[in-house]
Amino acid sequence: MTSWVAIDFETANARRASPCSVGLVKVKGGRIVEEWSSLIRPPDGHDHFDAFNVGIHGITADRVRDAPGWPETLEHIVRFAGETPFVAHNAAFDIGVLADTSQASGLRVPDLRFACTLVVARRTWTGLLAYKLPVLADALGIELPHHHDADDDARAAAQVMLAALRRQGTATLDDLLAVHRIQMGSYRGGVRQGCRYRGAARREPYPDAEPNADPDNPFYGLTVCFTGSLPDMTRTAAAERIAAFGAWTAPHVTKFVDLLVVGGVEPRQLAPGAKKTGKLAKAERLRDAGHDITVIDAEEFHELLAVAEG
């Protein structure tokens, strides 16, 4: 697999079946050879534009009023990709958008394969505290002019995967994933199999969390801590939602915390002279000491919720 297509979607609201733009970047033989992007008119019933999403990408209902609908867009995506696999940063979200929108539009989910640059990056560059696309782009010297422009994000994701291939000295996606013990994701006959690392010990849900949660969801078995405020929910509500997926919320950052969610913080909430919360500072110290803790922001938390709740 020396050819593949990086894909990125932006959505109108928290539902994955609400795409309002897409970017595609085709890679052949280690270089980008073709690009395509388009606004999308979300399917009826999924076309509400939430202020949170508009604030992220700047796309409004007026801008997509005359844009192609999903059937036409899906046809172009399938034709553009051909038989090659897809690549996306947090592919569970972007491939979930493709699948959920197809189902919401009464269309068959096309058979496809996909790899996730987020999963690959966590195995390739193990010293980073966060793996958000702009963080990776900055660390790797990749240009990302406008985060949340679908074409710019797709191009950056393509370049992240190319950088991982170069770092590992592999020529194909299959070889790279095999080295890192990562399973290629797929949709076959409407059945989804995620792209995930296969070398980790099996996680178990916490006793106070939902014991019947899907073990493949992104929160399963994690200890999560919050710092700062989330834009549209309280920490208590957030803790209840992730408990339904087998996670547990810790009040403080310790070496047992897997994931720190950093929300908005007012300067008056910080200690005198501090530029970050005490929890974030401690997470950085723990990471430097070798503990496996990841930091995400509120936007990434919402994406993970969309994946888990999809």
XYZ file of C-alpha atoms in Angstrom:
310
model
C 0.000 0.000 0.000
C 2.217 2.830 -1.290
C -0.879 4.765 -2.391
C -3.562 6.119 -0.069
C -5.884 9.079 0.455
C -5.854 11.342 3.510
C -9.333 12.558 4.422
C -10.702 15.158 6.838
C -14.255 16.264 7.611
C -15.679 19.237 9.476
C -19.178 18.853 10.920
C -22.045 21.258 11.500
C -22.820 19.928 14.977
C -21.935 17.156 17.421
C -23.559 14.495 15.218
C -21.139 12.714 12.951
C -23.829 12.629 10.220
C -23.536 16.410 9.750
C -20.516 16.985 7.461
C -20.189 20.502 6.109
C -16.797 20.195 4.394
C -14.314 17.560 3.285
C -10.684 17.550 2.172
C -8.953 14.757 0.240
C -5.234 14.390 -0.458
C -3.918 11.524 -2.620
C -0.429 10.110 -1.994
C 1.465 7.895 -4.440
C 5.037 6.706 -4.132
C 5.791 8.881 -1.135
C 4.503 12.189 -2.448
C 1.261 14.134 -2.714
C -0.074 13.960 -6.271
C -3.657 15.279 -6.115
C -6.001 17.224 -3.836
C -9.729 17.961 -3.737
C -11.988 19.711 -1.242
C -15.608 20.809 -1.091
C -18.257 22.275 1.142
C -21.125 19.867 1.876
C -24.796 20.431 2.575
C -25.542 18.147 5.563
C -28.457 15.707 5.250
C -31.916 16.872 6.298
C -32.444 16.415 10.006
C -28.711 16.721 10.658
C -28.211 20.205 9.215
C -28.330 22.338 12.371
C -25.180 24.450 12.730
C -24.099 24.510 16.373
C -22.317 27.637 17.632
C -19.511 25.509 19.098
C -18.734 23.916 15.729
C -19.094 27.179 13.797
C -16.659 28.759 16.241
C -14.132 26.040 15.392
C -14.274 26.033 11.582
C -16.210 29.188 10.648
C -18.597 27.408 8.257
C -22.233 28.512 8.496
C -25.514 27.297 7.031
C -25.461 30.126 4.492
C -22.123 28.967 3.099
C -23.345 25.442 2.350
C -26.814 26.344 1.081
C -25.824 25.676 -2.556
C -23.135 23.077 -1.829
C -23.376 19.452 -3.024
C -25.355 17.068 -0.838
C -24.006 13.816 0.557
C -24.859 11.437 -2.346
C -22.868 13.542 -4.806
C -20.041 14.052 -2.294
C -19.774 10.361 -1.437
C -19.660 9.474 -5.124
C -16.728 11.857 -5.606
C -14.903 10.532 -2.502
C -15.225 6.918 -3.663
C -14.122 7.795 -7.194
C -11.164 9.858 -5.902
C -9.925 7.082 -3.585
C -10.533 4.124 -5.874
C -9.182 0.965 -4.228
C -6.692 2.759 -1.979
C -7.111 2.964 1.828
C -7.906 6.153 3.700
C -5.722 7.907 6.263
C -7.042 10.387 8.826
C -6.022 11.976 12.100
C -8.390 10.411 14.642
C -9.760 8.210 11.866
C -12.500 6.828 14.113
C -14.150 10.236 13.833
C -13.651 10.939 10.125
C -14.501 7.435 8.923
C -17.427 7.528 11.350
C -18.635 10.684 9.598
C -18.533 8.903 6.250
C -20.383 5.863 7.613
C -22.988 7.702 9.703
C -23.798 10.185 6.934
C -24.230 7.388 4.414
C -26.605 5.583 6.754
C -28.527 8.807 7.519
C -28.893 9.361 3.772
C -30.132 5.831 3.101
C -26.934 4.872 1.287
C -24.763 1.796 1.687
C -21.510 2.373 3.581
C -18.804 1.576 1.019
C -16.296 -1.154 1.807
C -13.006 0.504 2.716
C -9.775 0.262 4.715
C -8.298 3.017 6.860
C -5.312 3.894 9.035
C -5.137 6.499 11.795
C -2.235 8.949 12.054
C -3.136 9.577 15.704
C -2.626 5.886 16.557
C 0.544 5.753 14.447
C 1.979 8.963 15.922
C 1.577 7.707 19.495
C 3.730 4.674 18.622
C 6.224 6.591 16.453
C 6.939 9.712 18.542
C 6.530 8.522 22.122
C 7.893 11.589 23.921
C 5.048 14.005 23.208
C 2.528 15.076 25.824
C -0.220 15.758 23.262
C -0.916 14.413 19.774
C -3.369 16.922 18.378
C -2.705 17.611 14.693
C -1.325 21.162 15.188
C 0.985 19.888 17.963
C 2.335 17.137 15.716
C 2.680 19.494 12.764
C 4.689 21.929 14.865
C 6.890 19.165 16.309
C 7.584 17.697 12.857
C 8.005 20.981 10.983
C 4.869 20.405 8.897
C 3.031 23.453 7.579
C -0.577 23.719 8.768
C -1.853 27.131 7.606
C -5.411 26.864 8.938
C -6.357 24.128 11.370
C -9.984 23.064 10.717
C -9.823 23.868 7.038
C -10.526 20.355 5.798
C -8.029 20.546 2.938
C -5.219 21.865 5.178
C -5.915 19.219 7.836
C -6.015 16.409 5.265
C -2.716 17.601 3.797
C -1.118 17.772 7.250
C -2.382 14.261 8.094
C -0.870 12.977 4.848
C 2.455 14.570 5.745
C 2.369 13.116 9.271
C 1.946 9.623 7.823
C 4.726 10.234 5.296
C 6.985 11.395 8.152
C 6.171 8.212 10.113
C 7.008 6.053 7.077
C 10.347 7.839 6.659
C 11.190 7.590 10.354
C 10.523 3.852 10.387
C 12.147 3.241 7.006
C 9.075 1.522 5.600
C 7.581 2.046 2.156
C 4.018 0.855 2.689
C 1.234 1.467 5.180
C 0.907 -2.255 5.843
C 4.610 -2.541 6.716
C 4.479 0.491 9.007
C 1.420 -0.786 10.848
C 2.957 -4.253 11.186
C 6.112 -2.817 12.786
C 4.025 -0.975 15.384
C 1.522 -3.831 15.873
C -1.333 -1.624 14.678
C -4.415 -3.145 13.089
C -5.680 -1.572 9.860
C -9.283 -0.435 10.224
C -12.013 -1.434 7.812
C -15.682 -1.411 6.865
C -16.847 -4.636 5.258
C -20.537 -5.253 4.615
C -21.341 -2.387 6.976
C -19.330 -3.966 9.820
C -16.658 -1.713 11.319
C -13.274 -2.787 12.648
C -11.186 -0.026 14.200
C -7.574 0.930 13.556
C -5.883 0.347 16.897
C -2.678 -0.705 18.623
C -2.751 -4.422 19.387
C 0.207 -4.590 21.778
C -1.358 -3.054 24.894
C -2.650 -5.126 27.788
C -6.414 -5.511 27.759
C -8.100 -2.757 29.724
C -10.911 -3.410 32.162
C -13.801 -1.075 33.031
C -13.710 0.465 36.514
C -16.096 -0.933 39.151
C -18.065 2.318 39.326
C -18.310 2.577 35.529
C -20.616 0.753 33.116
C -19.456 -2.893 33.128
C -21.066 -3.636 29.764
C -19.385 -0.789 27.883
C -17.921 -1.464 24.452
C -14.223 -2.277 25.034
C -13.355 -0.724 21.659
C -14.594 2.765 22.566
C -11.861 5.369 23.204
C -12.622 5.834 26.935
C -12.862 2.207 27.991
C -10.731 1.454 31.061
C -9.149 4.904 31.237
C -8.613 7.091 34.283
C -9.517 10.618 33.191
C -8.944 13.951 34.906
C -10.382 17.360 33.973
C -8.916 20.821 34.404
C -10.580 24.048 33.299
C -14.160 24.352 32.072
C -15.800 22.625 29.114
C -17.824 24.912 26.832
C -21.187 23.164 27.013
C -21.225 20.809 29.991
C -20.158 20.604 33.603
C -17.374 18.317 34.753
C -19.981 16.245 36.585
C -21.943 15.741 33.365
C -18.745 14.890 31.493
C -17.767 12.351 34.165
C -21.194 10.710 33.932
C -20.984 10.466 30.161
C -17.557 8.804 30.113
C -18.529 6.472 32.991
C -21.054 5.004 30.561
C -18.068 4.001 28.413
C -16.092 2.250 31.161
C -13.933 5.197 32.291
C -13.337 6.646 35.746
C -12.803 10.303 36.614
C -10.024 11.182 39.066
C -10.130 14.470 40.995
C -6.351 14.995 40.799
C -3.515 14.188 38.418
C -1.482 11.207 39.623
C 0.719 8.621 37.921
C -2.411 6.505 37.435
C -4.165 9.080 35.220
C -4.228 8.138 31.521
C -5.915 11.202 30.049
C -6.034 14.861 31.096
C -8.735 16.980 29.460
C -7.808 20.671 29.452
C -10.751 23.053 29.119
C -10.917 26.824 29.201
C -9.085 28.575 32.021
C -9.446 32.213 33.065
C -6.194 33.938 34.102
C -7.714 34.713 37.511
C -8.055 30.970 38.111
C -4.294 30.430 37.879
C -1.802 30.727 40.682
C 0.110 34.039 40.747
C 2.685 34.047 37.949
C 1.480 30.705 36.527
C 0.706 30.226 32.817
C -0.987 26.839 33.159
C -3.071 24.965 35.694
C -1.401 22.926 38.392
C -2.882 19.734 36.905
C -1.378 20.426 33.495
C 1.998 21.280 35.026
C 1.953 18.027 36.996
C 0.971 16.031 33.909
C 3.986 17.466 32.103
C 6.272 16.472 34.980
C 4.838 12.951 35.041
C 5.260 12.610 31.283
C 8.880 13.769 31.553
C 9.386 11.102 34.234
C 8.165 8.403 31.866
C 4.511 7.987 32.793
C 2.126 7.367 29.886
C -0.293 10.277 30.180
C -1.928 12.095 27.271
C -3.314 15.639 27.239
C -6.241 16.673 25.035
C -8.296 19.862 24.798
C -12.068 20.335 24.917
C -12.401 20.043 21.157
C -10.644 16.668 21.096
C -12.777 15.528 24.047
C -15.923 16.311 22.037
C -14.547 14.350 19.081
C -13.883 11.345 21.313
C -17.400 11.596 22.720
C -18.779 11.660 19.185
C -16.814 8.495 18.408
C -17.892 6.756 21.633
C -21.533 7.773 21.324
C -21.734 7.114 17.588
